[in-house]
Short mmCIF file of C-alpha atoms and ligand atoms in Angstrom, two decimals:
data_model
loop_
_atom_site.label_atom_id
_atom_site.label_comp_id
_atom_site.label_asym_id
_atom_site.label_seq_id
_atom_site.Cartn_x
_atom_site.Cartn_y
_atom_site.Cartn_z
CA MET A 1141 -15.59 -17.91 -11.40
CA GLY A 1142 -15.48 -15.20 -8.80
CA SER A 1143 -18.27 -15.00 -5.96
CA LEU A 1144 -18.94 -18.50 -5.85
CA PHE A 1145 -15.70 -19.35 -4.48
CA ASP A 1146 -14.99 -16.24 -2.49
CA PHE A 1147 -15.60 -18.13 0.82
CA MET A 1148 -12.73 -20.11 0.66
CA LEU A 1149 -9.61 -17.79 -0.13
CA PRO A 1150 -9.25 -14.32 -0.19
CA GLU A 1151 -9.44 -11.85 -3.26
CA LEU A 1152 -6.72 -12.43 -5.86
CA LYS A 1153 -4.09 -9.81 -5.83
CA SER A 1154 -1.25 -11.94 -7.95
CA PRO A 1155 -3.08 -12.94 -11.11
CA MET A 1156 0.19 -14.12 -12.80
CA THR A 1157 0.91 -16.53 -9.90
CA GLY A 1158 -2.61 -17.34 -8.73
CA ALA A 1159 -5.11 -17.36 -11.53
CA SER A 1160 -4.12 -20.87 -12.97
CA THR A 1161 -4.26 -22.07 -9.12
CA ASP A 1162 -7.98 -20.70 -8.66
CA ALA A 1163 -9.09 -21.95 -12.16
CA LEU A 1164 -7.81 -25.29 -11.22
CA MET A 1165 -9.56 -25.13 -7.67
CA ALA A 1166 -12.80 -23.98 -9.17
CA PHE A 1167 -12.56 -27.25 -11.84
CA ILE A 1168 -11.79 -29.62 -9.17
CA HIS A 1169 -14.52 -28.36 -6.86
CA ILE A 1170 -17.36 -28.12 -9.79
CA VAL A 1171 -16.22 -31.92 -10.91
CA SER A 1172 -16.25 -33.00 -7.46
CA PHE A 1173 -19.87 -31.49 -6.89
CA ILE A 1174 -21.50 -32.97 -10.24
CA ILE A 1175 -20.08 -36.46 -9.16
CA LEU A 1176 -21.53 -36.17 -5.96
CA ALA A 1177 -24.74 -35.03 -6.81
CA GLY A 1178 -24.77 -37.91 -9.50
CA VAL A 1179 -24.14 -40.54 -7.11
CA THR A 1180 -26.59 -39.19 -4.59
CA ILE A 1181 -29.12 -38.81 -6.81
CA ALA A 1182 -28.57 -42.29 -8.48
CA MET A 1183 -28.40 -43.78 -4.97
CA ILE A 1184 -31.80 -42.57 -3.95
CA TYR A 1185 -33.46 -43.43 -7.22
CA PHE A 1186 -32.47 -47.05 -6.84
CA ALA A 1187 -32.97 -47.44 -3.51
CA ILE A 1188 -36.76 -46.58 -4.10
CA LYS A 1189 -37.03 -48.55 -7.57
CA TYR A 1190 -35.36 -51.93 -6.22
CA LYS A 1191 -36.94 -51.58 -2.54
CA ARG A 1192 -37.93 -55.10 -1.39
CA ARG A 1193 -41.65 -55.47 -2.04
CA SER A 1194 -42.61 -58.93 -1.04
CA ASP A 1195 -41.07 -61.81 0.77
CA ASP A 1196 -39.98 -63.76 -2.08
CA ASP A 1197 -38.58 -60.56 -3.74
CA LYS A 1198 -34.94 -62.18 -4.93
CA THR A 1199 -31.77 -60.16 -5.81
CA PRO A 1200 -30.31 -61.50 -9.17
CA LEU A 1201 -26.90 -62.58 -9.26
CA ILE A 1202 -24.63 -60.03 -11.16
CA THR A 1203 -21.28 -61.02 -11.82
CA HIS A 1204 -19.65 -58.17 -13.65
CA ASN A 1205 -20.39 -55.45 -16.60
CA ASN A 1206 -17.72 -54.67 -19.05
CA LYS A 1207 -19.17 -51.41 -20.33
CA LEU A 1208 -19.93 -50.02 -17.21
CA GLU A 1209 -16.64 -50.97 -15.25
CA VAL A 1210 -14.92 -49.35 -18.33
CA THR A 1211 -16.51 -46.33 -18.17
CA TRP A 1212 -16.15 -45.64 -14.65
CA SER A 1213 -12.27 -46.23 -14.70
CA VAL A 1214 -11.64 -44.33 -17.84
CA ILE A 1215 -13.43 -41.00 -17.03
CA PRO A 1216 -11.83 -40.66 -13.16
CA LEU A 1217 -8.62 -41.36 -14.99
CA LEU A 1218 -9.08 -38.67 -17.96
CA LEU A 1219 -10.10 -36.32 -14.90
CA VAL A 1220 -6.61 -37.16 -13.16
CA PHE A 1221 -4.72 -36.46 -16.29
CA ILE A 1222 -6.47 -33.02 -16.89
CA VAL A 1223 -5.76 -32.29 -13.36
CA PHE A 1224 -2.14 -33.15 -13.21
CA GLY A 1225 -1.61 -31.56 -16.80
CA TRP A 1226 -3.07 -28.29 -15.49
CA GLY A 1227 -1.27 -28.45 -12.15
CA TYR A 1228 2.17 -29.43 -13.24
CA LYS A 1229 1.46 -26.35 -15.90
CA GLY A 1230 0.94 -24.01 -12.78
CA TRP A 1231 3.88 -25.57 -10.57
CA LEU A 1232 6.57 -24.85 -13.77
CA ASN A 1233 5.01 -21.12 -13.62
CA LEU A 1234 5.89 -20.88 -10.18
CA GLN A 1235 9.17 -22.35 -10.28
CA THR A 1236 10.50 -19.89 -13.22
CA PRO A 1237 10.02 -16.22 -12.14
CA PRO A 1238 10.13 -13.82 -14.93
CA ASP A 1239 14.06 -12.52 -15.88
CA ASN A 1240 13.36 -9.14 -15.29
CA ALA A 1241 12.34 -9.84 -11.46
CA TYR A 1242 13.18 -7.69 -8.71
CA GLU A 1243 14.91 -9.70 -6.23
CA ILE A 1244 14.54 -9.32 -2.41
CA GLN A 1245 16.71 -11.43 -0.04
CA VAL A 1246 14.89 -13.20 2.81
CA SER A 1247 16.26 -14.28 6.06
CA ALA A 1248 13.71 -16.32 8.40
CA TYR A 1249 14.16 -17.10 12.02
CA LYS A 1250 12.47 -17.82 15.34
CA TRP A 1251 10.23 -15.77 14.94
CA GLY A 1252 10.18 -13.33 12.03
CA TRP A 1253 11.29 -12.18 8.77
CA THR A 1254 14.26 -10.01 7.66
CA PHE A 1255 13.92 -8.62 4.16
CA SER A 1256 17.38 -7.16 2.53
CA TYR A 1257 17.54 -4.94 -0.41
CA GLU A 1258 19.99 -4.33 -3.11
CA ASN A 1259 21.08 -1.01 -1.56
CA GLY A 1260 21.89 -2.60 1.95
CA ALA A 1261 18.50 -1.36 3.42
CA GLN A 1262 17.02 -4.29 5.89
CA VAL A 1263 13.34 -4.27 6.96
CA GLY A 1264 11.75 -6.86 9.74
CA ASN A 1265 8.55 -8.22 9.19
CA GLU A 1266 7.59 -5.70 6.57
CA VAL A 1267 8.50 -6.62 2.88
CA HIS A 1268 7.79 -3.55 0.60
CA VAL A 1269 7.57 -4.04 -3.05
CA PRO A 1270 6.76 -1.91 -6.30
CA ALA A 1271 3.04 -2.72 -8.11
CA GLY A 1272 2.92 -4.20 -11.52
CA ARG A 1273 6.46 -5.77 -11.52
CA PRO A 1274 7.35 -9.42 -10.71
CA VAL A 1275 9.30 -9.74 -7.34
CA LYS A 1276 11.68 -12.82 -6.51
CA LEU A 1277 12.27 -13.67 -3.13
CA VAL A 1278 15.56 -15.65 -2.47
CA MET A 1279 14.90 -17.22 1.00
CA GLN A 1280 17.01 -18.78 3.68
CA SER A 1281 16.41 -19.81 7.43
CA GLN A 1282 18.83 -19.04 10.31
CA ASP A 1283 17.65 -22.01 12.49
CA VAL A 1284 14.65 -24.28 11.67
CA LEU A 1285 12.19 -24.71 8.84
CA HIS A 1286 9.87 -21.99 8.13
CA SER A 1287 7.42 -21.66 5.26
CA PHE A 1288 6.62 -18.28 3.51
CA PHE A 1289 2.59 -18.16 2.83
CA VAL A 1290 0.88 -15.36 1.08
CA PRO A 1291 -3.03 -16.25 0.70
CA ASP A 1292 -3.31 -13.31 -1.49
CA TYR A 1293 -0.77 -14.18 -4.02
CA ARG A 1294 -1.42 -17.93 -3.83
CA ILE A 1295 2.31 -18.55 -2.93
CA LYS A 1296 3.55 -21.01 -0.42
CA GLN A 1297 7.19 -22.05 -0.42
CA ASP A 1298 9.39 -23.54 2.48
CA VAL A 1299 12.41 -21.71 4.04
CA LEU A 1300 15.47 -23.81 4.54
CA PRO A 1301 18.47 -23.74 6.82
CA ASN A 1302 21.59 -24.07 4.54
CA ARG A 1303 19.88 -23.60 1.47
CA TYR A 1304 18.25 -21.15 -0.90
CA THR A 1305 14.67 -21.29 -1.91
CA SER A 1306 12.71 -18.97 -3.81
CA VAL A 1307 9.15 -17.98 -4.60
CA TRP A 1308 7.91 -14.83 -7.09
CA PHE A 1309 4.75 -12.92 -7.78
CA GLN A 1310 3.62 -9.78 -9.18
CA ALA A 1311 0.91 -7.59 -7.05
CA GLU A 1312 -1.00 -5.56 -9.59
CA GLU A 1313 -2.13 -2.86 -7.12
CA PRO A 1314 -0.80 -0.89 -4.14
CA GLY A 1315 -1.99 -2.22 -0.60
CA GLU A 1316 -1.15 -4.56 1.83
CA SER A 1317 -1.00 -8.53 2.18
CA GLN A 1318 -0.73 -10.71 4.94
CA VAL A 1319 2.49 -13.37 5.33
CA PHE A 1320 2.07 -16.35 7.48
CA CYS A 1321 4.70 -18.82 8.28
CA THR A 1322 3.12 -22.22 7.49
CA GLU A 1323 5.62 -24.64 9.07
CA TYR A 1324 5.31 -25.34 12.51
CA CYS A 1325 8.35 -23.70 14.08
CA GLY A 1326 8.05 -23.40 17.88
CA THR A 1327 6.13 -21.66 20.37
CA SER A 1328 5.65 -18.47 18.44
CA HIS A 1329 5.07 -20.12 15.22
CA SER A 1330 1.86 -18.61 14.76
CA ASP A 1331 3.11 -15.02 15.26
CA MET A 1332 5.46 -15.21 13.04
CA LEU A 1333 3.81 -12.73 10.63
CA ALA A 1334 4.85 -10.30 8.20
CA LYS A 1335 3.16 -7.95 5.76
CA VAL A 1336 4.00 -7.23 2.09
CA ILE A 1337 3.22 -3.74 1.26
CA VAL A 1338 2.70 -2.96 -2.44
CA HIS A 1339 3.48 0.68 -3.50
CA THR A 1340 3.56 2.30 -7.14
CA PRO A 1341 6.91 2.16 -8.51
CA GLU A 1342 7.70 5.63 -7.92
CA GLU A 1343 6.65 5.63 -3.95
CA PHE A 1344 8.72 2.29 -3.99
CA ASP A 1345 11.72 4.22 -5.29
CA THR A 1346 11.22 7.08 -2.94
CA TRP A 1347 10.69 4.46 0.06
CA LEU A 1348 13.78 2.53 -0.84
CA SER A 1349 16.03 5.50 -0.94
CA GLN A 1350 14.67 6.81 2.36
CA GLN A 1351 15.95 3.47 4.13
CA ASN A 1352 19.08 3.42 6.66
CA THR A 1353 21.45 1.17 4.90
CA GLY A 1354 23.35 0.82 7.86
CA GLY A 1355 26.49 2.38 6.46
CA GLY A 1356 28.07 -0.92 5.87
CA GLY A 1357 27.82 -0.68 2.31
CA THR A 1358 25.25 -2.63 -0.20
CA PRO A 1359 25.50 -6.80 -0.01
CA ALA A 1360 27.60 -6.79 -3.20
CA GLU A 1361 30.18 -4.23 -1.57
CA ARG A 1362 30.36 -6.21 1.47
CA GLY A 1363 30.73 -9.35 -0.77
CA GLU A 1364 33.64 -7.60 -2.74
CA ASN A 1365 35.53 -6.49 0.52
CA LEU A 1366 35.05 -10.13 1.88
CA ILE A 1367 36.50 -11.87 -1.16
CA SER A 1368 39.65 -9.61 -0.70
CA VAL A 1369 39.96 -9.87 3.35
CA GLN A 1370 39.17 -14.04 2.95
CA GLY A 1371 41.93 -14.67 0.30
CA CYS A 1372 39.44 -15.87 -2.53
CA VAL A 1373 41.03 -13.36 -5.16
CA THR A 1374 44.43 -15.19 -4.52
CA CYS A 1375 42.80 -18.37 -6.55
CA HIS A 1376 39.83 -16.52 -8.38
CA SER A 1377 40.09 -13.87 -10.76
CA GLN A 1378 37.40 -11.27 -11.29
CA ASP A 1379 38.15 -10.29 -14.91
CA GLY A 1380 38.22 -13.71 -16.52
CA SER A 1381 41.78 -14.51 -16.02
CA GLU A 1382 43.26 -17.81 -15.18
CA LEU A 1383 44.36 -18.57 -11.59
CA ILE A 1384 44.47 -21.91 -9.64
CA GLY A 1385 40.61 -21.74 -9.56
CA PRO A 1386 37.86 -20.55 -12.07
CA SER A 1387 37.28 -16.94 -12.41
CA PHE A 1388 34.39 -14.94 -10.56
CA GLN A 1389 33.69 -13.35 -13.82
CA GLY A 1390 30.51 -14.82 -16.04
CA LEU A 1391 30.15 -17.53 -13.24
CA TRP A 1392 26.54 -16.59 -12.19
CA GLY A 1393 24.23 -18.17 -14.33
CA SER A 1394 26.47 -20.02 -16.50
CA GLU A 1395 26.53 -24.03 -17.19
CA ARG A 1396 29.30 -25.37 -15.01
CA ASN A 1397 30.77 -28.83 -15.94
CA PHE A 1398 32.21 -31.20 -13.46
CA GLU A 1399 35.32 -33.52 -13.49
CA ASN A 1400 33.30 -35.93 -11.08
CA ALA A 1401 29.49 -34.91 -11.03
CA GLY A 1402 27.83 -33.98 -14.53
CA SER A 1403 26.82 -30.37 -14.76
CA VAL A 1404 24.71 -27.41 -13.40
CA THR A 1405 23.59 -24.09 -13.88
CA ALA A 1406 25.62 -21.71 -11.53
CA ASP A 1407 22.86 -20.61 -8.80
CA GLU A 1408 22.78 -19.43 -5.06
CA ASN A 1409 22.78 -23.19 -3.86
CA TYR A 1410 26.00 -23.98 -6.04
CA ILE A 1411 27.83 -21.16 -5.11
CA ARG A 1412 27.12 -21.89 -1.37
CA GLU A 1413 28.04 -25.39 -1.70
CA SER A 1414 31.40 -24.63 -3.66
CA ILE A 1415 32.49 -22.25 -0.56
CA LEU A 1416 31.45 -24.84 2.25
CA GLU A 1417 32.20 -28.10 0.33
CA PRO A 1418 34.79 -27.18 -2.23
CA SER A 1419 35.63 -30.66 -3.29
CA ALA A 1420 31.76 -31.82 -4.09
CA LYS A 1421 31.84 -30.56 -7.57
CA ILE A 1422 35.16 -30.06 -9.12
CA VAL A 1423 34.93 -27.55 -12.43
CA GLU A 1424 36.48 -29.39 -15.51
CA GLY A 1425 40.14 -28.42 -16.00
CA TYR A 1426 40.86 -27.86 -12.35
CA GLN A 1427 42.08 -29.54 -9.39
CA ASN A 1428 40.61 -29.59 -5.94
CA GLN A 1429 43.01 -27.18 -4.06
CA MET A 1430 40.43 -25.45 -2.07
CA VAL A 1431 39.45 -25.94 1.69
CA SER A 1432 36.08 -25.64 3.28
CA TYR A 1433 35.10 -21.96 4.58
CA GLU A 1434 32.67 -23.41 6.72
CA GLY A 1435 32.94 -21.82 10.21
CA ARG A 1436 34.63 -19.00 8.61
CA LEU A 1437 32.20 -17.34 6.91
CA SER A 1438 28.43 -17.04 8.21
CA ASP A 1439 25.57 -17.50 6.08
CA ASP A 1440 24.84 -13.73 5.57
CA ASP A 1441 28.66 -13.50 4.54
CA ILE A 1442 27.91 -16.13 2.00
CA SER A 1443 24.96 -14.25 0.62
CA ASP A 1444 26.68 -11.12 0.40
CA ILE A 1445 29.50 -12.93 -1.85
CA ILE A 1446 27.07 -14.42 -4.36
CA GLU A 1447 25.44 -10.95 -4.55
CA TYR A 1448 29.00 -9.49 -5.54
CA ILE A 1449 29.46 -12.60 -7.91
CA LYS A 1450 26.08 -11.69 -9.64
CA THR A 1451 27.72 -8.37 -10.55
CA LEU A 1452 30.68 -9.98 -12.18
CA GLU A 1453 29.05 -10.29 -16.08
CA GLU A 1454 31.13 -11.62 -18.62
CU1 CUA B 2093 8.25 -20.16 11.33
CU2 CUA B 2093 6.41 -21.34 11.88
#
């Protein structure tokens, strides 16, 4: 569609997440324009053709016209179905990052962004990513609601306290893109900006290895230390063996069946809930023995433990 719509959105830099959005936008605009033009032309034509020409010119009484009414109901209905189906397909695509996505943890706060990498590096208000590879951001807020918006990639996702949300994109070329916060979050909301900096894969590896990792170890290493310090290992094994609670091995991404509440796939939000509210979902075959770690573990601690559990594959 290209140039016709250039004035509305910046050049698309993540076709995998944005091409369908742009095509749908173009479709809606073209259809709307055709209908607007049709209605306007018909209105002008009728106004001239049926203009009152003399004093005894009477308007006939027309009660209804079945053919016309069915036509102007069915055509818009079909258009609505097309727009819904198209939009739903795009939404599903945005909800499902590719399996090989490179993961970065995002922490939003009043008023900035912190991006954390698997090697322990942390960067403020700049997220560096490799080109040509899907990137998944796992996001959390330290205070109020924020929203992560990159117009170049056509992605926008709310960032919430006490819950993880995620978003993904794939930038094809090295370069820079602007990030905005799009949820009003107080005085400096409009200054809550960040940049996505896209490197070639080689440059990205070099950049990452040059970052200061703070000496505190990687998130997974910190998580491994925490589960020992906090006593988690007393009840949860790391090798699949049976203790009082379910083993951490093979937990990540597995299907969990519960005594009291159906089933879920173990993701960030499930593990977070299990730590803060252990009685909410009891895995089949176990009893509720665990106390809440609310107030004993910070949000960062919980994220670190989740990163460690992710490494304990079957
Ligand atoms: Cu954060 Cu607006």
